[in-house]
Coordinates of C-alpha atoms and ligand atoms in Angstrom, one line a residue:
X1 CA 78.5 98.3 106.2
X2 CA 76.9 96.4 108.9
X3 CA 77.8 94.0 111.9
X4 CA 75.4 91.5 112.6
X5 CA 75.8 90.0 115.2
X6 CA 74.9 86.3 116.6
X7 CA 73.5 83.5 115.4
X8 CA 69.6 81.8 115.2
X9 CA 70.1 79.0 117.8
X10 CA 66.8 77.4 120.1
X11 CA 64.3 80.2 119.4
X12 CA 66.7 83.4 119.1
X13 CA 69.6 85.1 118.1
X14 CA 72.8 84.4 120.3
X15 CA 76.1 85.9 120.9
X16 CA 78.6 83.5 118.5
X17 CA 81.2 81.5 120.8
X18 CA 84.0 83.3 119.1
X19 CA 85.2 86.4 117.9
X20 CA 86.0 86.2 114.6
X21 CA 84.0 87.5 111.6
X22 CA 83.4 87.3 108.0
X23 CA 82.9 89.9 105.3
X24 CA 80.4 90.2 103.0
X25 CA 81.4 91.9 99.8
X26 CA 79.0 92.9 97.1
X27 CA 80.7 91.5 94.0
X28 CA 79.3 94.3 91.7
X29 CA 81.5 97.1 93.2
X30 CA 84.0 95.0 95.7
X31 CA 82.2 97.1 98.8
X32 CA 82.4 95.1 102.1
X33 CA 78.9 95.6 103.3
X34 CA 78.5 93.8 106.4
X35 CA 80.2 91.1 108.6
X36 CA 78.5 87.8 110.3
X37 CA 80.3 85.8 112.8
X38 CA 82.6 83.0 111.9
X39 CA 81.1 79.9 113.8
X40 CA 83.3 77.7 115.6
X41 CA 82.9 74.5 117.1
X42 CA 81.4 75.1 120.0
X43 CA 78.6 77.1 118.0
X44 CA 77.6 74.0 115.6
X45 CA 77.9 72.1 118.7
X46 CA 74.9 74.3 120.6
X47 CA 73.0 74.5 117.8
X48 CA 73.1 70.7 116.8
X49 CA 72.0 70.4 121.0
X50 CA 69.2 72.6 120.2
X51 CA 68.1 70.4 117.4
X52 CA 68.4 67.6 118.4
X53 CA 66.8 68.3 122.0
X54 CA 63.5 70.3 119.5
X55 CA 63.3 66.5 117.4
X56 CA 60.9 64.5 119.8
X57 CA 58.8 67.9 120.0
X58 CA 58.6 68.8 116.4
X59 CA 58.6 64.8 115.1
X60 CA 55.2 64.3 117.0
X61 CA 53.7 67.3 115.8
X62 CA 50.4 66.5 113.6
X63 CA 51.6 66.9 109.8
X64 CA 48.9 69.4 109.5
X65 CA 50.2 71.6 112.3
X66 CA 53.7 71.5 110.7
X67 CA 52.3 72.5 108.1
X68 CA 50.9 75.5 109.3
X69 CA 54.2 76.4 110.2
X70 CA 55.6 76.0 106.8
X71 CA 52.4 78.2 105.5
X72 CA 53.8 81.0 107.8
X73 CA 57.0 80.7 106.9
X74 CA 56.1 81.2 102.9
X75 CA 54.4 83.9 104.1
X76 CA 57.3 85.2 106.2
X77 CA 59.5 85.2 102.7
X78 CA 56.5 86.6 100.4
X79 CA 56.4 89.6 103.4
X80 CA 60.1 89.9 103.1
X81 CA 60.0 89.3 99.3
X82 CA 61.8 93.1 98.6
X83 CA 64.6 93.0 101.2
X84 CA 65.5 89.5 100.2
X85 CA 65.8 90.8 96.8
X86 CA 67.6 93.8 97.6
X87 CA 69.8 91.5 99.8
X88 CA 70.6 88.7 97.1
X89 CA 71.5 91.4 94.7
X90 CA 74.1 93.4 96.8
X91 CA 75.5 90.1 98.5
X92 CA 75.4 87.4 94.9
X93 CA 75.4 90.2 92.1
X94 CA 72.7 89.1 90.6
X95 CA 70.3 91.6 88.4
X96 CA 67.3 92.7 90.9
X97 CA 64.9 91.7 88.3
X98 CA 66.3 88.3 88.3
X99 CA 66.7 88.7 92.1
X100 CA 63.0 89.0 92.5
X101 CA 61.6 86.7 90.0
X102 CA 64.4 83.7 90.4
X103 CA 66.4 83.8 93.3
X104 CA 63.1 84.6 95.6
X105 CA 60.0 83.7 93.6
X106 CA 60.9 80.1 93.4
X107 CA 61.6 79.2 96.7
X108 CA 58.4 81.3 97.9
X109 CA 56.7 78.6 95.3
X110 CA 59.0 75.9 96.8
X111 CA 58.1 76.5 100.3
X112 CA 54.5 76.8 99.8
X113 CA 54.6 73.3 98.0
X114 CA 56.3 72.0 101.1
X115 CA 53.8 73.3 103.3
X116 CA 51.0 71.8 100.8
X117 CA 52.6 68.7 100.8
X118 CA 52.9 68.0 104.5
X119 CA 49.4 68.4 104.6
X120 CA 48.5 65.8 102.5
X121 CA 51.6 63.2 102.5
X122 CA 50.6 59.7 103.6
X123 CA 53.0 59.0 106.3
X124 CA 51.5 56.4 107.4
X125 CA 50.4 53.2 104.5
X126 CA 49.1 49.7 104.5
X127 CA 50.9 46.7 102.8
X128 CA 49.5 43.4 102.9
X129 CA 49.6 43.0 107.0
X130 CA 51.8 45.7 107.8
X131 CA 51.4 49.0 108.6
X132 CA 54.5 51.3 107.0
X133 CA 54.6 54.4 109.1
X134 CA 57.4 57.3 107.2
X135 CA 59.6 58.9 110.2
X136 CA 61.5 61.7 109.9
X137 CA 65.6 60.5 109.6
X138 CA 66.5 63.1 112.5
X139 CA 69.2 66.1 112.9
X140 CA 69.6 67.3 109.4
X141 CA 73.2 69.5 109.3
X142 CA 72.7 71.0 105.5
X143 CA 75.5 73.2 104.0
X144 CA 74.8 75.4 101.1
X145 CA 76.5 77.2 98.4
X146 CA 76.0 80.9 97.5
X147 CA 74.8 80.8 93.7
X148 CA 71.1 80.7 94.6
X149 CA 71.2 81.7 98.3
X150 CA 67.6 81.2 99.0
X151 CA 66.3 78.3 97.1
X152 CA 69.6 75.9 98.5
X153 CA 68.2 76.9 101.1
X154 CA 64.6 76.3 101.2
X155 CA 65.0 72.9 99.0
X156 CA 66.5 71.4 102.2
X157 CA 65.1 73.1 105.3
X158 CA 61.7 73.0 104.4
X159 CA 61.3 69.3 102.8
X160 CA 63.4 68.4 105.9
X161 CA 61.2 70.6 108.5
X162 CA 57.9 69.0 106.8
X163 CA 58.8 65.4 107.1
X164 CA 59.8 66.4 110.8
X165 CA 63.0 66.8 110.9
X166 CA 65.1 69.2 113.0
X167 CA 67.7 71.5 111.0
X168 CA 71.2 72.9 111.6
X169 CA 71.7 75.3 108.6
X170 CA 75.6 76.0 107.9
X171 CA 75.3 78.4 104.3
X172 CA 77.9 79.7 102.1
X173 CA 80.3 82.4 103.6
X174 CA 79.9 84.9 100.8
X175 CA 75.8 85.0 100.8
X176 CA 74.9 84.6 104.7
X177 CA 73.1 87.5 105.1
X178 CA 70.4 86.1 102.9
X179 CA 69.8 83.0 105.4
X180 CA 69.5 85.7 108.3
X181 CA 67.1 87.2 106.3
X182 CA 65.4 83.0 106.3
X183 CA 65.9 82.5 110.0
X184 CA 64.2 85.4 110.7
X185 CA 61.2 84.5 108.8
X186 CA 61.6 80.9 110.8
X187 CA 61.1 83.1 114.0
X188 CA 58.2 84.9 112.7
X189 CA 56.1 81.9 111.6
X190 CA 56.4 80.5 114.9
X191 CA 58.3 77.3 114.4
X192 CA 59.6 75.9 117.9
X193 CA 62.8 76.8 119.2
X194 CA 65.4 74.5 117.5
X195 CA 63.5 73.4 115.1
X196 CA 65.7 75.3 112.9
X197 CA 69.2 76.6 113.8
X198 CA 71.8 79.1 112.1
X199 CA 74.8 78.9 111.8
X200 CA 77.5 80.9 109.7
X201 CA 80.7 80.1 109.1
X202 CA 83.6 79.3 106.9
X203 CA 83.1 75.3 105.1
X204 CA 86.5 74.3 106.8
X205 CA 85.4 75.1 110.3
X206 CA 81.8 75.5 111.3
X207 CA 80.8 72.8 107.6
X208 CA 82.8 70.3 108.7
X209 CA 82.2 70.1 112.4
X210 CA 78.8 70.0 111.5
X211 CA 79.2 67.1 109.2
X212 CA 81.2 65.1 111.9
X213 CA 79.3 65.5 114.4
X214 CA 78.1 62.9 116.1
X215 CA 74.5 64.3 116.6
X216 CA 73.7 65.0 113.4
X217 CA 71.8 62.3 111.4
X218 CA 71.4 63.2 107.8
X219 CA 74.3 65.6 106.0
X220 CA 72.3 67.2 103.2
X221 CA 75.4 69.4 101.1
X222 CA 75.0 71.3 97.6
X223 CA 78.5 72.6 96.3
X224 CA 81.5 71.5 95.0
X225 CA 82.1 67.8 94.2
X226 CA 85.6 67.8 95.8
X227 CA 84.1 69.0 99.4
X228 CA 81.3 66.6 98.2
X229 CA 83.4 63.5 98.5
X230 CA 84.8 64.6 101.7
X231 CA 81.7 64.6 103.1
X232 CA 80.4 61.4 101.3
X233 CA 83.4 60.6 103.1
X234 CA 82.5 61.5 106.4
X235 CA 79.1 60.4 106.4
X236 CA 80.4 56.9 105.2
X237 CA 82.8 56.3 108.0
X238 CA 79.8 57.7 110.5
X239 CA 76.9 55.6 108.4
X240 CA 75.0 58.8 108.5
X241 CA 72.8 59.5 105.6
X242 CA 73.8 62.0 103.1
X243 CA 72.4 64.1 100.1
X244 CA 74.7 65.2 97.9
X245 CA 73.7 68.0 95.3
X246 CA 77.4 68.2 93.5
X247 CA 78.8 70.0 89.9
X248 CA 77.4 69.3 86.1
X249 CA 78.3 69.4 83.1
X250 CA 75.3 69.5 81.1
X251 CA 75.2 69.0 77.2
X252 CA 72.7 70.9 74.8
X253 CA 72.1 68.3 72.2
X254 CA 70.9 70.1 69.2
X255 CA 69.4 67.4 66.3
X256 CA 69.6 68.3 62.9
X257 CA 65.7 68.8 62.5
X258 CA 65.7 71.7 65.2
X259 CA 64.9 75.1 65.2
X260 CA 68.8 75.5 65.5
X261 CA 68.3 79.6 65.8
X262 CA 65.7 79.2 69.0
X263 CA 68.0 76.3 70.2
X264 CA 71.0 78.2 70.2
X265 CA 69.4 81.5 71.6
X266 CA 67.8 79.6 74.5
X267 CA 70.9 78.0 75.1
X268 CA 73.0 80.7 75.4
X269 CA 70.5 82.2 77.4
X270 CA 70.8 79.3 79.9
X271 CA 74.5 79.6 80.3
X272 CA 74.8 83.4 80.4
X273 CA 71.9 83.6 83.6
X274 CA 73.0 84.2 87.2
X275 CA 76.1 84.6 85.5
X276 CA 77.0 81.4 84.7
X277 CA 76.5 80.1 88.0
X278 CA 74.0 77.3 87.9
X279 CA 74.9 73.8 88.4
X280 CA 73.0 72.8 85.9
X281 CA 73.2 74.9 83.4
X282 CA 74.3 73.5 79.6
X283 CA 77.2 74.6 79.4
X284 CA 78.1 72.1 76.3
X285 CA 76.3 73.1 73.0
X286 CA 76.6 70.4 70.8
X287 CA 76.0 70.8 67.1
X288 CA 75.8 68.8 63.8
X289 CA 78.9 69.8 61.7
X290 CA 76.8 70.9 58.6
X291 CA 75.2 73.2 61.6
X292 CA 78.4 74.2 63.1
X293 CA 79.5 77.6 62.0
X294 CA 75.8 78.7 61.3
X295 CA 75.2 77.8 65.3
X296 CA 78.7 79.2 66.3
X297 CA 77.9 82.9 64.6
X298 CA 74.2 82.8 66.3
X299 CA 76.0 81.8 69.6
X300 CA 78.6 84.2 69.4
X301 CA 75.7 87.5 68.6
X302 CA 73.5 86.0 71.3
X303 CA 76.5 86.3 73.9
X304 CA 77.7 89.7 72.6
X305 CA 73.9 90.7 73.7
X306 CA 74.4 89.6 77.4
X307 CA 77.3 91.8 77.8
X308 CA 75.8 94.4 79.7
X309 CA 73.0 92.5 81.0
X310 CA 74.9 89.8 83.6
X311 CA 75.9 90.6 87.1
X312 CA 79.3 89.8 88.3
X313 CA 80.4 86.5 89.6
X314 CA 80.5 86.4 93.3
X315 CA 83.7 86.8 94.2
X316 CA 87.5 87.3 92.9
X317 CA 88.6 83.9 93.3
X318 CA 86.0 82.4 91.4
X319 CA 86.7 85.3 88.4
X320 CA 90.4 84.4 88.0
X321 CA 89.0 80.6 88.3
X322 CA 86.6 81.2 85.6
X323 CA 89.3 83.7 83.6
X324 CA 92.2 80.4 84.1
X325 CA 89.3 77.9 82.7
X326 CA 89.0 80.2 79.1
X327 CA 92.9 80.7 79.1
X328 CA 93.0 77.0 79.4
X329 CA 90.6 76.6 77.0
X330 CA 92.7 78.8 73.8
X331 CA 95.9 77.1 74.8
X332 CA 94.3 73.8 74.2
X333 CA 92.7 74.9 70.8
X334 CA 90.0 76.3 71.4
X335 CA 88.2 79.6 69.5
X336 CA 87.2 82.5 71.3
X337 CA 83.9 84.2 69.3
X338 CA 82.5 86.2 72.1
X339 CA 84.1 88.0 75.1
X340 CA 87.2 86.3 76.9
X341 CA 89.3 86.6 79.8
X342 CA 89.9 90.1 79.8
X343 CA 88.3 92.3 82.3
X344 CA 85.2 93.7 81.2
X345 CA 85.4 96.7 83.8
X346 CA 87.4 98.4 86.1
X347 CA 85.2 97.6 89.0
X348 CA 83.2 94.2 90.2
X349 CA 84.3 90.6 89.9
X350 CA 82.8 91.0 85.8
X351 CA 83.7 88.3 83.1
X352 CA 82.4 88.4 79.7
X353 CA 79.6 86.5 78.2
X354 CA 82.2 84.0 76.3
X355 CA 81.8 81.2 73.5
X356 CA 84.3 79.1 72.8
X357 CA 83.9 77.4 69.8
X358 CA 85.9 74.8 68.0
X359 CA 85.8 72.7 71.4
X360 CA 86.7 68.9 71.6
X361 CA 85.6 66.6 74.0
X362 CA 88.7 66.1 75.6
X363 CA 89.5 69.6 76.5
X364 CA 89.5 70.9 79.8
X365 CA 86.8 73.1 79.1
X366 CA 84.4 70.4 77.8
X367 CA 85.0 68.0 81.1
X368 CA 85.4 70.4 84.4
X369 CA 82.3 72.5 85.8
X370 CA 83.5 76.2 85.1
X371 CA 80.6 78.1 86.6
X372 CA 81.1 81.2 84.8
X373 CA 79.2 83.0 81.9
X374 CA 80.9 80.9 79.5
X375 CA 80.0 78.3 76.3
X376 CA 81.5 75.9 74.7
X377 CA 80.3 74.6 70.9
X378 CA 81.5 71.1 70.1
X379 CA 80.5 69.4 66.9
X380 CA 79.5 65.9 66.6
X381 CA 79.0 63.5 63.4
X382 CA 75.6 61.3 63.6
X383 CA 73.8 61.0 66.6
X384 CA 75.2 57.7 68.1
X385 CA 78.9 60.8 68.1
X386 CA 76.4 63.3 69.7
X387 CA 75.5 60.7 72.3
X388 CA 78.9 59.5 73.8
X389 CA 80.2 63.6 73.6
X390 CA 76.9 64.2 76.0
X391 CA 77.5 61.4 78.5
X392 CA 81.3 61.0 78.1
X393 CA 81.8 62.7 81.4
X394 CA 82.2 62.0 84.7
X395 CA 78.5 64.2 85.8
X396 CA 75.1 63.9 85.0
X397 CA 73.2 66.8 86.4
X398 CA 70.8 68.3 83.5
X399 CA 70.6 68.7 80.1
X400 CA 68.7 69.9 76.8
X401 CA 67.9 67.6 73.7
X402 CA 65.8 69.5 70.3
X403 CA 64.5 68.2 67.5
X404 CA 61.8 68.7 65.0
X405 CA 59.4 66.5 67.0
X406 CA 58.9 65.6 70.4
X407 CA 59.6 62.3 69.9
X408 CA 62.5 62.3 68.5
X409 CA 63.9 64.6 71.2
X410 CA 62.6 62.4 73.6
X411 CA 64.0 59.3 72.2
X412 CA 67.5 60.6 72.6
X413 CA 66.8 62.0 76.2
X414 CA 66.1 58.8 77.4
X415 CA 69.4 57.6 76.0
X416 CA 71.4 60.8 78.4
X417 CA 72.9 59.5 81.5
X418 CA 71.8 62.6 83.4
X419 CA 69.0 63.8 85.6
X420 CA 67.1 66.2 83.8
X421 CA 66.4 67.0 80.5
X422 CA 64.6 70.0 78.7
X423 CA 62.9 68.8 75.5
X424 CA 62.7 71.9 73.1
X425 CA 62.8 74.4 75.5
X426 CA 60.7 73.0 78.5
X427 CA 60.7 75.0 81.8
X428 CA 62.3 74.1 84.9
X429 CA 59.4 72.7 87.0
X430 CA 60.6 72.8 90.5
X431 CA 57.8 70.0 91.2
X432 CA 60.1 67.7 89.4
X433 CA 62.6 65.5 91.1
X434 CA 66.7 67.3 90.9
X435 CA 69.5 65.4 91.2
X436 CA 72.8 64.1 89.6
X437 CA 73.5 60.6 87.6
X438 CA 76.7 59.7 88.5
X439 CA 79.3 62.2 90.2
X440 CA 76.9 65.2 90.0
X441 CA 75.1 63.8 93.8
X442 CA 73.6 61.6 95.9
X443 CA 69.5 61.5 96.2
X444 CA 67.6 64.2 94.8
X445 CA 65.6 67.3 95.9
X446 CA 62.3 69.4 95.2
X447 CA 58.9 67.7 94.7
X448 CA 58.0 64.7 96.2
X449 CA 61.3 63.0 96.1
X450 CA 62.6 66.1 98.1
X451 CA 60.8 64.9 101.1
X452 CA 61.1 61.3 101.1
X453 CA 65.0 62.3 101.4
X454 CA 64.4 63.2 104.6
X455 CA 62.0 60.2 106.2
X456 CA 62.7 57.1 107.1
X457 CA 60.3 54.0 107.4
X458 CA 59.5 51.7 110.0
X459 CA 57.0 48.9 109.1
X460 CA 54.9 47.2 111.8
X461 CA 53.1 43.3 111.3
X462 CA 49.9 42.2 112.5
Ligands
LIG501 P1 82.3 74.7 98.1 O1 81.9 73.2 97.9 O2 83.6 75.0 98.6 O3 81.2 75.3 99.2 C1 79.9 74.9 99.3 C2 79.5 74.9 100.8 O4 80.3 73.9 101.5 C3 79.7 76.2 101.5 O5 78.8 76.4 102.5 C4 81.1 76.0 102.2 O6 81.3 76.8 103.3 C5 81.0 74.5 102.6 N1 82.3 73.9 102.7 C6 83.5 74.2 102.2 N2 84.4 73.3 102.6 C7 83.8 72.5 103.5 C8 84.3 71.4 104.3 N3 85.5 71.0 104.3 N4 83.4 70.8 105.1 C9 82.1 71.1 105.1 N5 81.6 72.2 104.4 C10 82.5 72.8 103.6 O7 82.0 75.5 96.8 P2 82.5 76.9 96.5 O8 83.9 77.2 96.8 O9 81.5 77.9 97.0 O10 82.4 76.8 94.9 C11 83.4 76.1 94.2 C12 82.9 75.4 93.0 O11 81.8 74.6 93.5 C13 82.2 76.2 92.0 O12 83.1 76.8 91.1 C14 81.3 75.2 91.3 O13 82.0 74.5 90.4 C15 80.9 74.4 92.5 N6 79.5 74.8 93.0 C16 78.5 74.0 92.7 C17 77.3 74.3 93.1 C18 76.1 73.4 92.8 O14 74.9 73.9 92.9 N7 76.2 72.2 92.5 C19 77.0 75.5 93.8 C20 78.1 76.3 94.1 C21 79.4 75.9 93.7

C-alpha cells in the first residue's frame, strides 16, 4: 500500500489543494494498494491555468518538433512497458499476459503512430485561392474510464498533443495509478510544462469542474452514456466542442454459410476478454434458428473454458451490476448454459464466463451495455429478422458479420448502423477510425480521424 502523493501540473508533481484521497484496490484479491489525491476544484482549476497558459507555446511549435516529443514519449511507455503491466494488472485485474500485449502494446503502437503522423500531417493545404491552415481547437479536459487505462488514455492525449493542443487529463478513480505511471513518461520526454496536466479525482468533483470550465475548449470523455449526456450537456450550453466515446451494444451476425464453430468460438472469445469489459465488444450473438442449439452448445463449452482464465471485474459495484443484469436476464426468460450469477470465488470481484441463451430482442439483457463476461444468443429467421435484431437498439459502436464469402459478409455490414464491423474474424486495426452511430458517441478516435478531432481550420483568400 502506497500514498502517492500530488498531482502532474506545469512541469511537476504538486501537493493536491485538498486532503482527501482515493483508494486503489486490486479487484483480484480486494487489497487497497495505494491512494492518490482526490482533486478538487481548485486543482482542475491550476492545471486547466497551466494548460491554457503552455497553448500559445506548444501551438507554435514546428509539427516536427512535437513530434519528437511524442517519439519520446513512446519511448518513455516502451521503457516503462513492465511496470505498466504490473500496474494495470494489480489496479484493473486484468491477466499480465493480456496486460502486456493489450492494455500496453497497443497504445505504445498508438502513440508511435501519433508521433508519425504529426510529422507528416498537412496542416496547412491549398483550395482554389485559399490557403486552409488546420489549428489546434485549444484546452482539451479529457476524462477516461478504467477498462483499458492506458489506451483511453493515449487515444486522446496524444492525437490532442500532436495537433497542438494542451491537455488536462481527469482518469477513472479506480485505475489512476496507471496515468501516473503516463505523466511521468510526459516528464521524461521533455514535453513543456503544461502541455499536459494530471489530475485525479472522483467524475462528480474534479470530471465535472473540468468539463465546466470555462477554460477548457474541447471535452473529450469515454464512459458511460448517462455521464455522457451530461456532459453533451454541458458542452452544449458552453458551445465547447466535445468527443464523446459512450456504451455498445454490438451484435455478432452469424449467416447461415459461416463457419458457425470459428464464429462462435471467436465470438465468445470477444466477450469473455478483459473480462467483459470492452465497449465494443459483441456481446449479442445472433444465430439462424436451424443453427441455434448447435451455436448455443459450442457457446456454452467455449465459456466453460474461460472460467479460470478471466481476471476479475474491477470493482464490487460493477460485479453486483453485472450479477443484477444475468438475474434480470432468467427472470425475463432467458437460459443460463454457462456460469451465472453466483460467485465464482471467495475472494476478488469474479463473475463467471456466462451465456445466456434463448434471448429475445426485447429483454433487458439484449438492449443495455452490461460490461461483464457475459453472452447473449438470440435467434433470428431470414436475414432482413437478423438485420432489425442488430440495429434495433439505441447504440452503434462495433460489430461482427460471417459468412461463407467476403461479400456476402460485407453486403450485410454495410447494411449495420454501427461503426465498426469485423468481417470473418478481422483484427482490430487501431489505424482505423472508432466511434459510435447513434447513442454510442460523438466523433471518433484513433488514426487519422483521431487527430482531426482535435484541429480546427481557418482558411485565408488571396
Ligand atoms: P462513468 O461514465 O461513471 O466514468 C467514466 C469517467 O467519467 C471516469 O473518469 C469518471 O470519474 C468520470 N465521471 C463520472 N461522473 C462524472 C461527471 N458527473 N462529470 C464528469 N466526469 C464524470 O463510468 P463507470 O462508472 O466507470 O462505468 C459505468 C458504466 O459505463 C459501465 O458499466 C459501462 O457500461 C460504461 N463504460 C463504458 C466505457 C466505454 O469505453 N464506452 C468504459 C467504461 C465504462
Amino acid at each position: 500500500m502506497k500514498a502517492h502523493d500530488g498531482m502532474y501540473i506545469d512541469g511537476a508533481w504538486r501537493p493536491a489543494a485538498g486532503r482527501d484521497v482515493i483508494e486503489v484496490v486490486n479487484p483480484a484479491d480486494e487489497q487497497v494498494i495505494g491512494t492518490v489525491p482526490a482533486g478538487t476544484a481548485e486543482d482542475v482549476d491550476a492545471a486547466v491555468r497551466a494548460a491554457r497558459a503552455a497553448l500559445p507555446g506548444w501551438s507554435a511549435t514546428p509539427p516536427a518538433e512535437r513530434a519528437a516529443r511524442l517519439a519520446a514519449l513512446r519511448d518513455a511507455l516502451a521503457a516503462r512497458e513492465e511496470e505498466i503491466a504490473g500496474t494495470v494488472t494489480a489496479e484493473l485485474g486484468s491477466p499480465l499476459a493480456f496486460s502486456r500485449t493489450v492494455h500496453v502494446g497497443m497504445p505504445i503502437a498508438v502513440a508511435g503512430f501519433y508521433a508519425g503522423l504529426a510529422a507528416t500531417y498537412a496542416f496547412e493545404e491549398k483550395v482554389g485561392n485559399s490557403t486552409v491552415y488546420h489549428e489546434p481547437v485549444g484546452v482539451v479536459g479529457a476524462i477516461t474510464p478504467w477498462n483499458y487505462p492506458l489506451h483511453q488514455i493515449v487515444a486522446k492525449a496524444t492525437p490532442a498533443l500532436a495537433a497542438g493542443c494542451t491537455v488536462v487529463l481527469k482518469p477513472a478513480e479506480d485505475t489512476p495509478l496507471t496515468a501516473r505511471l503516463f505523466a511521468g513518461a510526459v516528464d521524461e520526454a521533455g514535453l513543456p510544462a503544461g502541455v499536459f496536466n494530471l489530475v485525479t479525482g472522483v467524475g462528480p468533483v474534479a470530471g465535472q469542474e473540468l468539463a465546466e470550465h470555462p477554460d477548457v475548449d474541447l471535452v473529450s470523455f469515454t464512459g458511460s452514456t448517462a455521464v455522457g449526456r451530461r456532459i453533451g450537456a454541458i458542452a452544449g450550453a458552453a458551445v465547447k466542442k466535445v468527443a464523446l466515446e459512450l456504451g455498445g451494444k454490438s451484435a455478432n451476425v452469424i449467416l447461415p454459410s459461416a463457419d458457425l464453430a470459428r464464429a462462435v468460438n471467436v465470438g465468445v472469445a470477444n466477450v469473455m476478454s478483459n473480462s467483459g469489459q470492452t465497449c465494443s465488444a459483441w456481446t449479442r450473438m445472433l444465430v439462424h434458428h436451424d443453427q441455434y442449439e448447435e451455436a448455443v452448445a459450442l457457446a456454452a463449452t467455449a465459456a466453460a473454458k474461460y472460467g479460470e482464465r478471466i481476471g476479475p471485474v474491477v470493482n464490487a459495484k460493477q460485479r453486483a451490476r453485472v450479477r443484477g443484469y444475468i438475474e434480470k436476464g432468467v427472470a425475463e426468460g432467458a437460459r443460463v448454459v454457462a456460469g451465472g450469477p453466483g460467485s465464482p470465488r471467495e475472494r476478488g470481484y469474479f463473475v463467471s464466463p456466462t451465456v445466456l441463451a434463448d434471448v429475445t430482442p426485447g429483454m433487458t439483457v439484449a438492449q443495455e451495455e452490461i460490461f461483464g463476461p457475459v453472452l447473449s444468443i438470440l435467434r433470428y429467421d431470414d436475414e432482413e429478422d437478423a438485420l432489425r435484431i442488430a440495429n434495433g437498439t439505441v447504440y452503434g459502436l462495433a460489430g461482427a458479420v460471417w459468412a461463407g464469402d467476403e461479400a456476402e459478409a460485407v453486403a450485410f455490414a454495410r447494411r449495420l448502423d454501427t461503426g465498426q464491423v469485423d468481417i470473418n474474424g478481422g483484427r482490430f486495426n487501431p489505424l482505423a477510425p472508432f466511434g459510435g452511430y447513434k447513442q454510442s458517441g460523438v466523433g471518433r478516435e484513433l488514426g487519422t480521424h483521431g487527430l482531426t478531432e482535435y484541429l480546427q481550420t481557418k482558411s485565408l483568400q488571396f
